[in-house]
């Protein structure tokens, strides 16, 4: 099967009915890259992945036109939790997420840095670093953790590029990359809605973190204005970022091989995934 590794794009797809079933769904909407949850995203623990589950998944992947696949962790995990029990639970759950990816051959696991819960950003980031040191010491080394920039709702960490840098630098033994979410960046105050704005924001990211650290994009338009700190995804070109911002991203040669994943409302029969992927391909020129 020939796979299109230049400009791999796709969407987050459901694993309902079996992990391997995500591939047929992804292909049906035109994905050449894909993101999945490796278990129900609203539960702490998933059913263990059997050897048979892993075999079916790897087989479906090999037979599919879909190239890069990444996973996203559950939303319950908070590596900055202030409650000891919740912190321990989060560390164990995240280690399990890494194990699951390793078993499936998924090389990148997207995660949100966490919420400091009024402990303050510095304290929260230190806690995240401590958690990662423990996690990396006891998990397989074939999975890269992709820290996602956030919109900065409530006490969420990760909305400033400095936060991502603090985690990466705070855990020198870490196996890290970044998942850059366009909606979150815009909501956090980074104006990527024009060619010039996009270039400026990426220059700042490069200075603080390094653009080569970006191993995936979440391609979402933003329903709320710049610096709203509110995380509401919109269809590509329909929101406050608009077509020009996505044209800038799709035409940036530095990111041609980096998978770009939609997390936008899908609509009936995934109609919006098809429309958004077609538009992104058009904007790529
Ligand atoms: Zn995320
Ligand atoms: Mn995202
Ligand atoms: Mn979001």
PDB file of N, CA, C and O in Angstrom, residues 103-141:
ATOM      1  N   UNK A 103       2.015  -1.002  22.826  1.00  0.00           N
ATOM      2  CA  UNK A 103       1.469  -2.292  22.382  1.00  0.00           C
ATOM      3  C   UNK A 103       0.882  -2.203  20.965  1.00  0.00           C
ATOM      4  O   UNK A 103       0.948  -3.155  20.192  1.00  0.00           O
ATOM      5  N   UNK A 104       0.313  -1.025  20.645  1.00  0.00           N
ATOM      6  CA  UNK A 104      -0.323  -0.841  19.325  1.00  0.00           C
ATOM      7  C   UNK A 104       0.653  -0.330  18.264  1.00  0.00           C
ATOM      8  O   UNK A 104       0.311  -0.241  17.096  1.00  0.00           O
ATOM      9  N   UNK A 105       1.857   0.042  18.690  1.00  0.00           N
ATOM     10  CA  UNK A 105       2.834   0.587  17.747  1.00  0.00           C
ATOM     11  C   UNK A 105       2.590   2.048  17.432  1.00  0.00           C
ATOM     12  O   UNK A 105       3.082   2.572  16.423  1.00  0.00           O
ATOM     13  N   UNK A 106       1.835   2.744  18.279  1.00  0.00           N
ATOM     14  CA  UNK A 106       1.553   4.176  18.080  1.00  0.00           C
ATOM     15  C   UNK A 106       2.700   4.990  18.697  1.00  0.00           C
ATOM     16  O   UNK A 106       2.943   4.902  19.899  1.00  0.00           O
ATOM     17  N   UNK A 107       3.393   5.784  17.879  1.00  0.00           N
ATOM     18  CA  UNK A 107       4.617   6.431  18.368  1.00  0.00           C
ATOM     19  C   UNK A 107       4.413   7.745  19.116  1.00  0.00           C
ATOM     20  O   UNK A 107       5.344   8.227  19.743  1.00  0.00           O
ATOM     21  N   UNK A 108       3.212   8.327  19.077  1.00  0.00           N
ATOM     22  CA  UNK A 108       2.996   9.635  19.718  1.00  0.00           C
ATOM     23  C   UNK A 108       1.713   9.672  20.530  1.00  0.00           C
ATOM     24  O   UNK A 108       0.652   9.295  20.046  1.00  0.00           O
ATOM     25  N   UNK A 109       1.826  10.134  21.785  1.00  0.00           N
ATOM     26  CA  UNK A 109       0.666  10.222  22.686  1.00  0.00           C
ATOM     27  C   UNK A 109       0.474  11.677  23.113  1.00  0.00           C
ATOM     28  O   UNK A 109       1.310  12.250  23.814  1.00  0.00           O
ATOM     29  N   UNK A 110      -0.642  12.271  22.668  1.00  0.00           N
ATOM     30  CA  UNK A 110      -0.945  13.671  22.990  1.00  0.00           C
ATOM     31  C   UNK A 110      -1.531  13.769  24.394  1.00  0.00           C
ATOM     32  O   UNK A 110      -2.371  12.948  24.777  1.00  0.00           O
ATOM     33  N   UNK A 111      -1.089  14.769  25.147  1.00  0.00           N
ATOM     34  CA  UNK A 111      -1.630  14.968  26.489  1.00  0.00           C
ATOM     35  C   UNK A 111      -1.714  16.454  26.831  1.00  0.00           C
ATOM     36  O   UNK A 111      -1.000  17.274  26.271  1.00  0.00           O
ATOM     37  N   UNK A 112      -2.619  16.795  27.745  1.00  0.00           N
ATOM     38  CA  UNK A 112      -2.717  18.172  28.248  1.00  0.00           C
ATOM     39  C   UNK A 112      -1.871  18.255  29.512  1.00  0.00           C
ATOM     40  O   UNK A 112      -1.951  17.357  30.350  1.00  0.00           O
ATOM     41  N   UNK A 113      -1.075  19.316  29.659  1.00  0.00           N
ATOM     42  CA  UNK A 113      -0.150  19.394  30.791  1.00  0.00           C
ATOM     43  C   UNK A 113      -0.829  19.270  32.158  1.00  0.00           C
ATOM     44  O   UNK A 113      -0.232  18.748  33.087  1.00  0.00           O
ATOM     45  N   UNK A 114      -2.081  19.757  32.296  1.00  0.00           N
ATOM     46  CA  UNK A 114      -2.765  19.642  33.575  1.00  0.00           C
ATOM     47  C   UNK A 114      -3.244  20.975  34.106  1.00  0.00           C
ATOM     48  O   UNK A 114      -3.036  22.017  33.479  1.00  0.00           O
ATOM     49  N   UNK A 115      -3.878  20.929  35.281  1.00  0.00           N
ATOM     50  CA  UNK A 115      -4.413  22.144  35.905  1.00  0.00           C
ATOM     51  C   UNK A 115      -3.787  22.322  37.279  1.00  0.00           C
ATOM     52  O   UNK A 115      -3.733  21.376  38.056  1.00  0.00           O
ATOM     53  N   UNK A 116      -3.355  23.555  37.576  1.00  0.00           N
ATOM     54  CA  UNK A 116      -2.675  23.750  38.861  1.00  0.00           C
ATOM     55  C   UNK A 116      -3.647  23.934  40.021  1.00  0.00           C
ATOM     56  O   UNK A 116      -3.249  23.881  41.182  1.00  0.00           O
ATOM     57  N   UNK A 117      -4.929  24.115  39.715  1.00  0.00           N
ATOM     58  CA  UNK A 117      -5.975  24.180  40.747  1.00  0.00           C
ATOM     59  C   UNK A 117      -5.661  25.206  41.833  1.00  0.00           C
ATOM     60  O   UNK A 117      -5.747  24.922  43.024  1.00  0.00           O
ATOM     61  N   UNK A 118      -5.268  26.398  41.421  1.00  0.00           N
ATOM     62  CA  UNK A 118      -4.958  27.528  42.320  1.00  0.00           C
ATOM     63  C   UNK A 118      -3.650  27.379  43.086  1.00  0.00           C
ATOM     64  O   UNK A 118      -3.325  28.201  43.934  1.00  0.00           O
ATOM     65  N   UNK A 119      -2.871  26.333  42.813  1.00  0.00           N
ATOM     66  CA  UNK A 119      -1.560  26.202  43.469  1.00  0.00           C
ATOM     67  C   UNK A 119      -0.557  27.156  42.814  1.00  0.00           C
ATOM     68  O   UNK A 119       0.520  27.407  43.366  1.00  0.00           O
ATOM     69  N   UNK A 120      -0.917  27.695  41.656  1.00  0.00           N
ATOM     70  CA  UNK A 120      -0.022  28.594  40.925  1.00  0.00           C
ATOM     71  C   UNK A 120       0.662  27.863  39.788  1.00  0.00           C
ATOM     72  O   UNK A 120       0.895  26.650  39.870  1.00  0.00           O
ATOM     73  N   UNK A 121       0.988  28.614  38.723  1.00  0.00           N
ATOM     74  CA  UNK A 121       1.545  27.986  37.524  1.00  0.00           C
ATOM     75  C   UNK A 121       2.909  27.342  37.791  1.00  0.00           C
ATOM     76  O   UNK A 121       3.189  26.233  37.337  1.00  0.00           O
ATOM     77  N   UNK A 122       3.763  28.024  38.549  1.00  0.00           N
ATOM     78  CA  UNK A 122       5.110  27.511  38.789  1.00  0.00           C
ATOM     79  C   UNK A 122       5.065  26.192  39.564  1.00  0.00           C
ATOM     80  O   UNK A 122       5.739  25.224  39.212  1.00  0.00           O
ATOM     81  N   UNK A 123       4.257  26.177  40.620  1.00  0.00           N
ATOM     82  CA  UNK A 123       4.095  24.971  41.431  1.00  0.00           C
ATOM     83  C   UNK A 123       3.515  23.844  40.591  1.00  0.00           C
ATOM     84  O   UNK A 123       3.976  22.693  40.662  1.00  0.00           O
ATOM     85  N   UNK A 124       2.522  24.180  39.781  1.00  0.00           N
ATOM     86  CA  UNK A 124       1.885  23.178  38.922  1.00  0.00           C
ATOM     87  C   UNK A 124       2.865  22.577  37.940  1.00  0.00           C
ATOM     88  O   UNK A 124       2.921  21.356  37.764  1.00  0.00           O
ATOM     89  N   UNK A 125       3.669  23.420  37.298  1.00  0.00           N
ATOM     90  CA  UNK A 125       4.636  22.930  36.305  1.00  0.00           C
ATOM     91  C   UNK A 125       5.691  22.043  36.962  1.00  0.00           C
ATOM     92  O   UNK A 125       6.099  21.025  36.398  1.00  0.00           O
ATOM     93  N   UNK A 126       6.120  22.405  38.168  1.00  0.00           N
ATOM     94  CA  UNK A 126       7.103  21.590  38.896  1.00  0.00           C
ATOM     95  C   UNK A 126       6.526  20.210  39.187  1.00  0.00           C
ATOM     96  O   UNK A 126       7.208  19.180  39.075  1.00  0.00           O
ATOM     97  N   UNK A 127       5.254  20.190  39.552  1.00  0.00           N
ATOM     98  CA  UNK A 127       4.572  18.924  39.842  1.00  0.00           C
ATOM     99  C   UNK A 127       4.495  18.036  38.592  1.00  0.00           C
ATOM    100  O   UNK A 127       4.707  16.820  38.655  1.00  0.00           O
ATOM    101  N   UNK A 128       4.204  18.661  37.467  1.00  0.00           N
ATOM    102  CA  UNK A 128       4.133  17.922  36.194  1.00  0.00           C
ATOM    103  C   UNK A 128       5.505  17.305  35.884  1.00  0.00           C
ATOM    104  O   UNK A 128       5.600  16.140  35.489  1.00  0.00           O
ATOM    105  N   UNK A 129       6.575  18.078  36.101  1.00  0.00           N
ATOM    106  CA  UNK A 129       7.936  17.580  35.835  1.00  0.00           C
ATOM    107  C   UNK A 129       8.257  16.379  36.725  1.00  0.00           C
ATOM    108  O   UNK A 129       8.800  15.377  36.255  1.00  0.00           O
ATOM    109  N   UNK A 130       7.930  16.473  37.996  1.00  0.00           N
ATOM    110  CA  UNK A 130       8.178  15.364  38.920  1.00  0.00           C
ATOM    111  C   UNK A 130       7.424  14.119  38.468  1.00  0.00           C
ATOM    112  O   UNK A 130       7.967  13.010  38.457  1.00  0.00           O
ATOM    113  N   UNK A 131       6.181  14.314  38.066  1.00  0.00           N
ATOM    114  CA  UNK A 131       5.365  13.182  37.604  1.00  0.00           C
ATOM    115  C   UNK A 131       6.018  12.530  36.383  1.00  0.00           C
ATOM    116  O   UNK A 131       6.138  11.300  36.309  1.00  0.00           O
ATOM    117  N   UNK A 132       6.452  13.348  35.439  1.00  0.00           N
ATOM    118  CA  UNK A 132       7.056  12.799  34.219  1.00  0.00           C
ATOM    119  C   UNK A 132       8.339  12.023  34.507  1.00  0.00           C
ATOM    120  O   UNK A 132       8.615  11.008  33.883  1.00  0.00           O
ATOM    121  N   UNK A 133       9.148  12.516  35.440  1.00  0.00           N
ATOM    122  CA  UNK A 133      10.387  11.808  35.775  1.00  0.00           C
ATOM    123  C   UNK A 133      10.067  10.386  36.215  1.00  0.00           C
ATOM    124  O   UNK A 133      10.718   9.422  35.797  1.00  0.00           O
ATOM    125  N   UNK A 134       9.038  10.248  37.048  1.00  0.00           N
ATOM    126  CA  UNK A 134       8.635   8.911  37.516  1.00  0.00           C
ATOM    127  C   UNK A 134       8.087   8.081  36.364  1.00  0.00           C
ATOM    128  O   UNK A 134       8.412   6.902  36.217  1.00  0.00           O
ATOM    129  N   UNK A 135       7.253   8.708  35.539  1.00  0.00           N
ATOM    130  CA  UNK A 135       6.590   7.984  34.443  1.00  0.00           C
ATOM    131  C   UNK A 135       7.604   7.481  33.410  1.00  0.00           C
ATOM    132  O   UNK A 135       7.568   6.323  33.002  1.00  0.00           O
ATOM    133  N   UNK A 136       8.544   8.352  33.011  1.00  0.00           N
ATOM    134  CA  UNK A 136       9.517   7.949  31.986  1.00  0.00           C
ATOM    135  C   UNK A 136      10.433   6.832  32.482  1.00  0.00           C
ATOM    136  O   UNK A 136      10.932   6.031  31.700  1.00  0.00           O
ATOM    137  N   UNK A 137      10.669   6.804  33.799  1.00  0.00           N
ATOM    138  CA  UNK A 137      11.564   5.779  34.355  1.00  0.00           C
ATOM    139  C   UNK A 137      10.969   4.380  34.262  1.00  0.00           C
ATOM    140  O   UNK A 137      11.685   3.391  34.302  1.00  0.00           O
ATOM    141  N   UNK A 138       9.646   4.303  34.154  1.00  0.00           N
ATOM    142  CA  UNK A 138       9.009   2.982  34.239  1.00  0.00           C
ATOM    143  C   UNK A 138       8.160   2.598  33.026  1.00  0.00           C
ATOM    144  O   UNK A 138       7.359   1.684  33.101  1.00  0.00           O
ATOM    145  N   UNK A 139       8.324   3.328  31.912  1.00  0.00           N
ATOM    146  CA  UNK A 139       7.505   3.007  30.735  1.00  0.00           C
ATOM    147  C   UNK A 139       8.388   2.751  29.509  1.00  0.00           C
ATOM    148  O   UNK A 139       9.535   3.193  29.466  1.00  0.00           O
ATOM    149  N   UNK A 140       7.827   2.053  28.506  1.00  0.00           N
ATOM    150  CA  UNK A 140       8.592   1.756  27.286  1.00  0.00           C
ATOM    151  C   UNK A 140       9.069   3.044  26.604  1.00  0.00           C
ATOM    152  O   UNK A 140       8.377   4.068  26.660  1.00  0.00           O
ATOM    153  N   UNK A 141      10.244   2.954  25.970  1.00  0.00           N
ATOM    154  CA  UNK A 141      10.832   4.183  25.413  1.00  0.00           C
ATOM    155  C   UNK A 141      10.498   4.395  23.932  1.00  0.00           C
ATOM    156  O   UNK A 141      11.088   5.242  23.277  1.00  0.00           O
TER     157      UNK A 141
END
